[in-house]
Tab-separated table of C-alpha atoms in Angstrom:
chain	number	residue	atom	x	y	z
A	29	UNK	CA	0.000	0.000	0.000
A	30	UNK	CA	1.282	3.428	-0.994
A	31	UNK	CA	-0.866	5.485	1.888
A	32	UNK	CA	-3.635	7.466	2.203
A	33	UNK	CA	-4.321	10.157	-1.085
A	34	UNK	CA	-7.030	12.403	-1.499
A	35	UNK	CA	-8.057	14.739	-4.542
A	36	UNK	CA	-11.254	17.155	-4.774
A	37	UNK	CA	-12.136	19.347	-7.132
A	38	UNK	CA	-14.534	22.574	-7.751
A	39	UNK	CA	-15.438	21.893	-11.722
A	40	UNK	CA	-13.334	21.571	-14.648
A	41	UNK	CA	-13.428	24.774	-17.669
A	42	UNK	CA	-11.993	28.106	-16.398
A	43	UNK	CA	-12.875	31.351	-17.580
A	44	UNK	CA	-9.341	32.857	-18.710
A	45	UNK	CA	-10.585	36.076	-17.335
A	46	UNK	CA	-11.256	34.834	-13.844
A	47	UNK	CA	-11.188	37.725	-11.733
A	48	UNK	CA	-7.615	36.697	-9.390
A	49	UNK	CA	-9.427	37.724	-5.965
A	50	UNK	CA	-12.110	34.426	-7.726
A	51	UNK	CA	-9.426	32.073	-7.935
A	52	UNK	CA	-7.938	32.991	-4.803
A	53	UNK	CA	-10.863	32.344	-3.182
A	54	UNK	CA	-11.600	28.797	-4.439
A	55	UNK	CA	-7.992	28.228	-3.845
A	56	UNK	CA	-8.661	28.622	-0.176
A	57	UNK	CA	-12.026	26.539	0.194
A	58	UNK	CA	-10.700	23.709	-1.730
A	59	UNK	CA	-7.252	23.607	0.806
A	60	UNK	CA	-10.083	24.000	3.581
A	61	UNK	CA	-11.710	20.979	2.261
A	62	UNK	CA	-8.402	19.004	1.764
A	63	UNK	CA	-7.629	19.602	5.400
A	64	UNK	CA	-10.526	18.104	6.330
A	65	UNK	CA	-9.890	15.479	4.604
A	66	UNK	CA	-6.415	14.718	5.609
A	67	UNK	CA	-7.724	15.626	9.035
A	68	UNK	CA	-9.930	12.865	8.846
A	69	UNK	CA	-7.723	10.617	7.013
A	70	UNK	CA	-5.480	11.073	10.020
A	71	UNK	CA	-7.771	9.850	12.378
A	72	UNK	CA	-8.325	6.327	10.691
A	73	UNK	CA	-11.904	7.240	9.191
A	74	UNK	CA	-12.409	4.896	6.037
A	75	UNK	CA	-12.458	6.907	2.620
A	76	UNK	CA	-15.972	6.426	2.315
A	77	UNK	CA	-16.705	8.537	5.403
A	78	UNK	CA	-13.701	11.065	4.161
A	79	UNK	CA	-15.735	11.742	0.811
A	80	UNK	CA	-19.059	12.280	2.539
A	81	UNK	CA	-17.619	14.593	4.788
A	82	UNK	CA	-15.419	16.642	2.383
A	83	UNK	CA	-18.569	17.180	-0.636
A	84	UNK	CA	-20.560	17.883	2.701
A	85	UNK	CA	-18.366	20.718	3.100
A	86	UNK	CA	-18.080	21.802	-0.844
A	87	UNK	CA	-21.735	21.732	-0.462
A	88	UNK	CA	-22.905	24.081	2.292
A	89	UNK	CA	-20.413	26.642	0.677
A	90	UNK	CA	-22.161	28.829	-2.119
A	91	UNK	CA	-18.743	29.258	-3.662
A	92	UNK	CA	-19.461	26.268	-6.245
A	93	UNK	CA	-22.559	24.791	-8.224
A	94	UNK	CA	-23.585	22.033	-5.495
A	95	UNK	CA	-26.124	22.456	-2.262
A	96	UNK	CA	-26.464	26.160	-1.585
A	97	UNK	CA	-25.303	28.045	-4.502
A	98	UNK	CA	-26.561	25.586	-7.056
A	99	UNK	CA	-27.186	26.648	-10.618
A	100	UNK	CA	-31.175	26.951	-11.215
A	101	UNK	CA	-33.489	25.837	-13.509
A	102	UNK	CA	-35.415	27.479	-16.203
A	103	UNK	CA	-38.307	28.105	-13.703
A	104	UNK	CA	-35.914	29.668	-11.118
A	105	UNK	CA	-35.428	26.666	-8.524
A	106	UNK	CA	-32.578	24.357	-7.797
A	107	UNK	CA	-32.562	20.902	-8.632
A	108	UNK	CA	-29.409	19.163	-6.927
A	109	UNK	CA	-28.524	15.305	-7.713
A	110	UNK	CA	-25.122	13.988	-6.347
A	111	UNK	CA	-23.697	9.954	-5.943
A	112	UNK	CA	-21.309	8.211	-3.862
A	113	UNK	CA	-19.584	4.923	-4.085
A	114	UNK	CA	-17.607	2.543	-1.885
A	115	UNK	CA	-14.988	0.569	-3.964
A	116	UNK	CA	-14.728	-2.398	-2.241
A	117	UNK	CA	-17.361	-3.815	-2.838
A	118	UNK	CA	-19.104	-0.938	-5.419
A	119	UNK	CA	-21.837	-0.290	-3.382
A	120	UNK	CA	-23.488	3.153	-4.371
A	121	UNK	CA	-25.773	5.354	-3.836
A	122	UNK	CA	-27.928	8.338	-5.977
A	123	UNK	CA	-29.916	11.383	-5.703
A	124	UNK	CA	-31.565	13.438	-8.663
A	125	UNK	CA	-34.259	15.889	-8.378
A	126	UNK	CA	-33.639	17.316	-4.870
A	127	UNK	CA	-35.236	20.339	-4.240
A	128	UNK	CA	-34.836	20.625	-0.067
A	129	UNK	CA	-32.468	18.546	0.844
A	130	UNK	CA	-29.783	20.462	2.854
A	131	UNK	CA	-26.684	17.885	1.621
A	132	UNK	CA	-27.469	15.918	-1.390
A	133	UNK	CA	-24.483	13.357	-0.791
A	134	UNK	CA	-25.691	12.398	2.673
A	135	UNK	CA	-28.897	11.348	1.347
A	136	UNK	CA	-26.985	9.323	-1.927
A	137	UNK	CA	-25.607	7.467	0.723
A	138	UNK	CA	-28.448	6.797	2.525
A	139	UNK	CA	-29.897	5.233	-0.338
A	140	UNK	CA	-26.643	2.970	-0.708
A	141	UNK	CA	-26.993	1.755	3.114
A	142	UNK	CA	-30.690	2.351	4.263
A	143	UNK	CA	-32.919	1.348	0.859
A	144	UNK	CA	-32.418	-1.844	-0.953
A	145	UNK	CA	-32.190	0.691	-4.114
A	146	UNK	CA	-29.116	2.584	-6.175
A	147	UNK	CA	-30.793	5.296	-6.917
A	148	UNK	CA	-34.068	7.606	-5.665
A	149	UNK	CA	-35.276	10.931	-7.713
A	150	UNK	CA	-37.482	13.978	-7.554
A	151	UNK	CA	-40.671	12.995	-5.301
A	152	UNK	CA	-39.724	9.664	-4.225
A	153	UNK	CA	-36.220	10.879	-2.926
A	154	UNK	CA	-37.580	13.566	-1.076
A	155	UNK	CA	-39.995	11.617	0.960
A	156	UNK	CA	-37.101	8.943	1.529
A	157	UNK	CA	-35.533	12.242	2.712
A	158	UNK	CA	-38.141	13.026	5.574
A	159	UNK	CA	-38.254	9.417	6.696
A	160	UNK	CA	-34.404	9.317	7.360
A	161	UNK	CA	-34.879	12.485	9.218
A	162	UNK	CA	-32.041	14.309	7.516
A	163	UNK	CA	-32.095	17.904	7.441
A	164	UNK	CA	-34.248	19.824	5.095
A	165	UNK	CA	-34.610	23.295	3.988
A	166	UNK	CA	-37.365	25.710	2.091
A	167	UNK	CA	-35.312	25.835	-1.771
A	168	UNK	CA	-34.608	29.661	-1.094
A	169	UNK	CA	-31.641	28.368	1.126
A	170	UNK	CA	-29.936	27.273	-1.983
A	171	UNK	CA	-30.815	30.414	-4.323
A	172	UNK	CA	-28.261	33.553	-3.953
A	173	UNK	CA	-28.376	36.479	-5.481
A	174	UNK	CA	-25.524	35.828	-7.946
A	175	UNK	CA	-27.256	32.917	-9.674
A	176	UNK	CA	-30.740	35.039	-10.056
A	177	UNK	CA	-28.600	37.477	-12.189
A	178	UNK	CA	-26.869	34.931	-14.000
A	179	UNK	CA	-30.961	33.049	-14.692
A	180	UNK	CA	-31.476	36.037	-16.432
A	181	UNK	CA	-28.698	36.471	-18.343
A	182	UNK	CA	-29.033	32.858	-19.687
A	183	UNK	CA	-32.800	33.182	-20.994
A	184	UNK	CA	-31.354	37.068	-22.454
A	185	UNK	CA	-29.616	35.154	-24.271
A	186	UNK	CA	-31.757	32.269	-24.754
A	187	UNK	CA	-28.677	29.976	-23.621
A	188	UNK	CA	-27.977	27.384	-21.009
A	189	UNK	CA	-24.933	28.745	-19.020
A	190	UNK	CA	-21.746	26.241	-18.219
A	191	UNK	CA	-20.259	29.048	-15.890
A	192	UNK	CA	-23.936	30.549	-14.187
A	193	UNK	CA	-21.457	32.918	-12.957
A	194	UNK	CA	-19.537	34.175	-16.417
A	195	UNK	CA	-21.494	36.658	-18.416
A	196	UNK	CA	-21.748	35.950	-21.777
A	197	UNK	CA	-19.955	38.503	-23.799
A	198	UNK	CA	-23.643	39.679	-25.180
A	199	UNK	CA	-26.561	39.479	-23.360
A	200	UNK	CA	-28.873	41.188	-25.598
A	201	UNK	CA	-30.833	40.401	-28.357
A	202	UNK	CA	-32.120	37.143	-28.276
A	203	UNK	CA	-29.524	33.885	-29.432
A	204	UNK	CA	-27.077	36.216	-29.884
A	205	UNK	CA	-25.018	34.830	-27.238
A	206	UNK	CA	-25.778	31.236	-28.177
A	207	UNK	CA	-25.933	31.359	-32.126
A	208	UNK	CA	-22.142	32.630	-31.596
A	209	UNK	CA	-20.486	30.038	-29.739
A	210	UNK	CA	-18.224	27.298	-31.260
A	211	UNK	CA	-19.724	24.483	-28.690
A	212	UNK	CA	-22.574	22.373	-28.571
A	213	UNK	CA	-24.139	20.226	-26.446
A	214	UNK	CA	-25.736	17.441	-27.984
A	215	UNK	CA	-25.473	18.838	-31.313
A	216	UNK	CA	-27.177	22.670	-30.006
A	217	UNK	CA	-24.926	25.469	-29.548
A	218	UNK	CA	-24.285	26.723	-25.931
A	219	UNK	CA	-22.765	29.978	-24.688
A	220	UNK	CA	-19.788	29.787	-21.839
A	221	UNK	CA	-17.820	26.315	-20.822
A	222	UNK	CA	-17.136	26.159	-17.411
A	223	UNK	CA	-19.017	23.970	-15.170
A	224	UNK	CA	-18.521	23.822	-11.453
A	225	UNK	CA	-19.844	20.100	-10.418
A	226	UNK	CA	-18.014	19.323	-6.952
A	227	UNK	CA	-16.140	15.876	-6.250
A	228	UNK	CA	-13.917	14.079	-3.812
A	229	UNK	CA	-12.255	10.890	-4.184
A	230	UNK	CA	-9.860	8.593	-1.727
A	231	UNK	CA	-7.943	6.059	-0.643
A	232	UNK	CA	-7.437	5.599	2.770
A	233	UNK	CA	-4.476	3.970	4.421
A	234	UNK	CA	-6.063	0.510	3.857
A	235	UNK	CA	-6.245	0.859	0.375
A	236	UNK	CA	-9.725	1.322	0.168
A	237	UNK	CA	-11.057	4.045	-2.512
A	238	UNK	CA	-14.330	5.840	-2.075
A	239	UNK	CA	-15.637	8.881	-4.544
A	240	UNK	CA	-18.475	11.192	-4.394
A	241	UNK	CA	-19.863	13.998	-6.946
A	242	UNK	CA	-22.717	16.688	-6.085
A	243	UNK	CA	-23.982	19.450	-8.383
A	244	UNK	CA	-27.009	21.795	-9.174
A	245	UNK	CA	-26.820	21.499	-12.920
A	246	UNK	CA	-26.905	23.782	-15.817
A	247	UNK	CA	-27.989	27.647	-15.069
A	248	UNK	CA	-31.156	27.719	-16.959
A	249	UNK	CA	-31.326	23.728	-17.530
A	250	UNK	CA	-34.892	22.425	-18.595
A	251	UNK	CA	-36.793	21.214	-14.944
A	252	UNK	CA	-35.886	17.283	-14.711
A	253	UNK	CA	-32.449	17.306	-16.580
A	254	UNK	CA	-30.275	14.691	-15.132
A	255	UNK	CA	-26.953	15.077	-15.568
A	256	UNK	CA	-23.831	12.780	-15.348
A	257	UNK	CA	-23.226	13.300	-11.436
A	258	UNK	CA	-25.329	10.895	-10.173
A	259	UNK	CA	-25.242	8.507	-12.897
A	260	UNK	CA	-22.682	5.834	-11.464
A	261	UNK	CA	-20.383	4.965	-14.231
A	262	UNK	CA	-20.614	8.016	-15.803
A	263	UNK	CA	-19.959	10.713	-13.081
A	264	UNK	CA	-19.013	8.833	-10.377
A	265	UNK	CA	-17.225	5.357	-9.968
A	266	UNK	CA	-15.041	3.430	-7.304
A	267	UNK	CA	-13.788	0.230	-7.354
A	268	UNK	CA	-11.228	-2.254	-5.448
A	269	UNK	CA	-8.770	-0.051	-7.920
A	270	UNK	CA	-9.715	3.186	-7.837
A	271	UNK	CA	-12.109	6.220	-6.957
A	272	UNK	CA	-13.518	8.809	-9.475
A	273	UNK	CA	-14.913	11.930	-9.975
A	274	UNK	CA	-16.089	13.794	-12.899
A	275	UNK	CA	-16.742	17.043	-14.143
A	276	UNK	CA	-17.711	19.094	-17.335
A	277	UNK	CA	-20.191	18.402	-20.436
A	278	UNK	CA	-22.877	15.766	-18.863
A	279	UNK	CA	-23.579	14.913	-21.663
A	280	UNK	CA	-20.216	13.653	-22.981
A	281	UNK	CA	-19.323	12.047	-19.819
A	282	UNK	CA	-22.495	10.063	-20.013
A	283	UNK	CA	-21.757	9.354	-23.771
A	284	UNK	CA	-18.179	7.743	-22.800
A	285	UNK	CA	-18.876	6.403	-19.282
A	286	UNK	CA	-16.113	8.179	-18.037
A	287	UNK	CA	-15.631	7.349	-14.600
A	288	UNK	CA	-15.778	3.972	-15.013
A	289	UNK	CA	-13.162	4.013	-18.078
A	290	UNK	CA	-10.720	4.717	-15.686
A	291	UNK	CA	-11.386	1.521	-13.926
A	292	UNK	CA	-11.804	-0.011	-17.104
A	293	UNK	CA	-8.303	0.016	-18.772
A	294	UNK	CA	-6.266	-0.253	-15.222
A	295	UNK	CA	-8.107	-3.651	-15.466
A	296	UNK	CA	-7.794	-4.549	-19.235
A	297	UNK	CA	-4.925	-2.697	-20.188
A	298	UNK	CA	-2.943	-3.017	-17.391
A	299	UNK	CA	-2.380	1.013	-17.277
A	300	UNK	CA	-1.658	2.682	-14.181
A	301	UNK	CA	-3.746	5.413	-12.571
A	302	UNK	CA	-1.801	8.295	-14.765
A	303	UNK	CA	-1.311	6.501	-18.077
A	304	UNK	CA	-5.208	5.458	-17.491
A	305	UNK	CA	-6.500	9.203	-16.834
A	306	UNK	CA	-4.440	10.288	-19.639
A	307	UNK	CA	-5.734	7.724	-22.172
A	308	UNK	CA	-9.580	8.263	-21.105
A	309	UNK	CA	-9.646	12.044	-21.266
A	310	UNK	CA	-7.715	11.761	-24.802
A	311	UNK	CA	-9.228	9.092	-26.329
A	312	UNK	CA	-13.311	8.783	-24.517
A	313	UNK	CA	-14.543	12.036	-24.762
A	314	UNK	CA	-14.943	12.453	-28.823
A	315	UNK	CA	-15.451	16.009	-28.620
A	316	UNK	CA	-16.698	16.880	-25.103
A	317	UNK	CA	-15.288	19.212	-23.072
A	318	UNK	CA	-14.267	17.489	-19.059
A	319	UNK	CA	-12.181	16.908	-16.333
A	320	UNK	CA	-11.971	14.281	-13.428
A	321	UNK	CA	-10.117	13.573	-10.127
A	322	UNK	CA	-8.917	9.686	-9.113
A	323	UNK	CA	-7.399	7.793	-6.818
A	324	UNK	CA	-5.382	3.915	-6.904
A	325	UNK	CA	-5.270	1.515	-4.196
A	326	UNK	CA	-1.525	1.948	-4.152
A	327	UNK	CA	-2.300	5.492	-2.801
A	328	UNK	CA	-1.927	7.387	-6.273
A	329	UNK	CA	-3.309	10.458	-7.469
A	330	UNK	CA	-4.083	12.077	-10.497
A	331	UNK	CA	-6.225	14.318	-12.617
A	332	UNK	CA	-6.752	15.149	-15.956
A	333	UNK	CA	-8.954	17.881	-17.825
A	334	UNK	CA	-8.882	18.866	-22.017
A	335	UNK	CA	-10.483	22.218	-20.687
A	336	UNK	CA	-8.351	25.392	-20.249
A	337	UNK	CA	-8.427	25.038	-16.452
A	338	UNK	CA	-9.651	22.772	-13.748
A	339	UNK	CA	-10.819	24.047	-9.554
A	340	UNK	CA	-8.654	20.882	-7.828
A	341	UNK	CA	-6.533	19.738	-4.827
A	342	UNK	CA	-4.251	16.534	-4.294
A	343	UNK	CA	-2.558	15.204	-1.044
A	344	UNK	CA	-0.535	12.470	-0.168
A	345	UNK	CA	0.162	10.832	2.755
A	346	UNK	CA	3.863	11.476	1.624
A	347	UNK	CA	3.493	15.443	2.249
A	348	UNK	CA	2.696	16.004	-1.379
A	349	UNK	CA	0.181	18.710	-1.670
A	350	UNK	CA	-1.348	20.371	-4.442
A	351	UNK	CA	-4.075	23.316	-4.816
A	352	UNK	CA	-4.418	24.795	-8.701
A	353	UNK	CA	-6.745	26.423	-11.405
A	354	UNK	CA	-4.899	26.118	-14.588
């Protein structure tokens, strides 16, 4: 075994005119988060407790498109899904359609280890919610101000908004914004890349790899979208090898399975965690813009975006550390 090794990240596609005092500050919540982590790590919690608790924390924090802060629909409301998944023996849980629960992830993995189900949405995994008695808010709690402005900017620009919190270089005149742009989502042209999906993955000192994902979507997204973070395989995938995450274009991580790719060719191929990142994100994603975070049973980490930037953190249990953007 290699040691413990932990990675999280905040979303993967960076606008390249990020305001610095914006990057600074995601610097510092995702090296808050990686403490916790290591923190916990430290203490001899397994890694699927560590991931729980660190997406927890991404998710009460507006800073990123998860919990409170979460990118809103078309009709102005937040629709949060997230997964988790314990590698050794792939047991998962997932979440779509939440509109009051306080911590998406916590209620994914009450749905691994309380229902004798993978995966609860909308209705149904809100009143699974209220019988588990886990905490519950009115769907204000998750709306700020920022992501009202942003709603309106989208459907201005009759777009759906990768970064909710990038303006679109014009917002008037209807399609203007959209009819411009170079990138399309299943074959329909979209304004601004730069999702901020939330993830952690680990490996705790017994070799045993967890991961977790939680997001709020697309800014203007049609009501009942799902999205790749909850789908297990796509967004989110651990196994007696690895743990990951995944972030960027749903719909091409869906497409290519992403997550579990990783898994995939460490097991056929024989690649290690690097050479397997490497070969997924060049080779799986056709022409879909993504990142992802992962973690090996021999305590590796890596990560791997074809975006211009990526919001991520590494740590080792060797003293390696690593908080970056670009």
């Amino acid at each position: 075994m290699g040691g413990w090794a932990i990675a999280v990240h905040g979303g993967a596609g960076v606008d390249p005119n990020l305001p610095k005092e914006r990057q600074e500050e995601a610097k510092r919540l995702l090296t808050r988060c990686l403490d916790i982590g290591i923190s916990a790590l430290r203490s001899n919690l397994p890694a699927i407790d560590v991931v729980e608790l660190v997406v927890r924390e991404l998710e009460t924090d507006p800073l990123f498109n998860s919990g409170r802060g979460s990118a809103l629909t078309e009709n102005g409301t937040v629709e949060m899904e997230a997964s988790i998944m314990d590698g050794p023996k792939r047991r998962c849980g997932a979440v779509s359609g939440l509109t009051t629960v306080k911590n998406p992830v916590s209620l994914a993995r009450l749905v691994m280890e309380k229902s004798p189900h993978s995966y609860l949405g909308f209705s149904g995994a809100e009143e699974f919610a209220k019988k588990q008695g886990v905490e519950m808010v009115d769907n204000e709690y998750f709306i700020t101000q920022d992501n009202v402005g942003m709603l309106k900017l989208a459907k201005e620009a009759n777009s759906i908004l990768f970064d909710y919190r990038i303006p679109t270089q014009c917002t008037c005149g209807a399609g203007a914004a959209a009819m411009d742009s170079p990138l399309q989502m299943n074959g329909l042209p979209i304004s601004v890349y730069a999702p901020e999906t939330v993830g952690c993955v680990v490996v705790d000192k017994e070799g045993r790899c967890a991961a977790a994902t939680s997001t709020g979507g697309l800014m203007n997204k049609m009501s009942g979208r799902i999205g790749d973070s909850p789908l297990i395989g796509s967004g989110t995938y651990a196994s007696e090898l690895c743990g990951v995450s995944c972030t960027g274009e749903g719909e091409a991580i869906i497409r290519s399975t992403l997550a579990r790719e990783v898994s995939a060719v460490m097991e056929y191929k024989g690649l290690n965690l690097h050479e397997a990142v490497d070969y997924v994100i060049k080779h799986r994603l056709d022409e879909g813009k993504a990142g992802l975070i992962a973690v090996s049973k021999e305590g590796e980490v890596a990560c791997g975006f074809n975006t211009n930037g990526m919001f991520r953190g590494c740590a080792t249990e060797g003293g390696f550390m690593e908080v970056g953007v670009w």
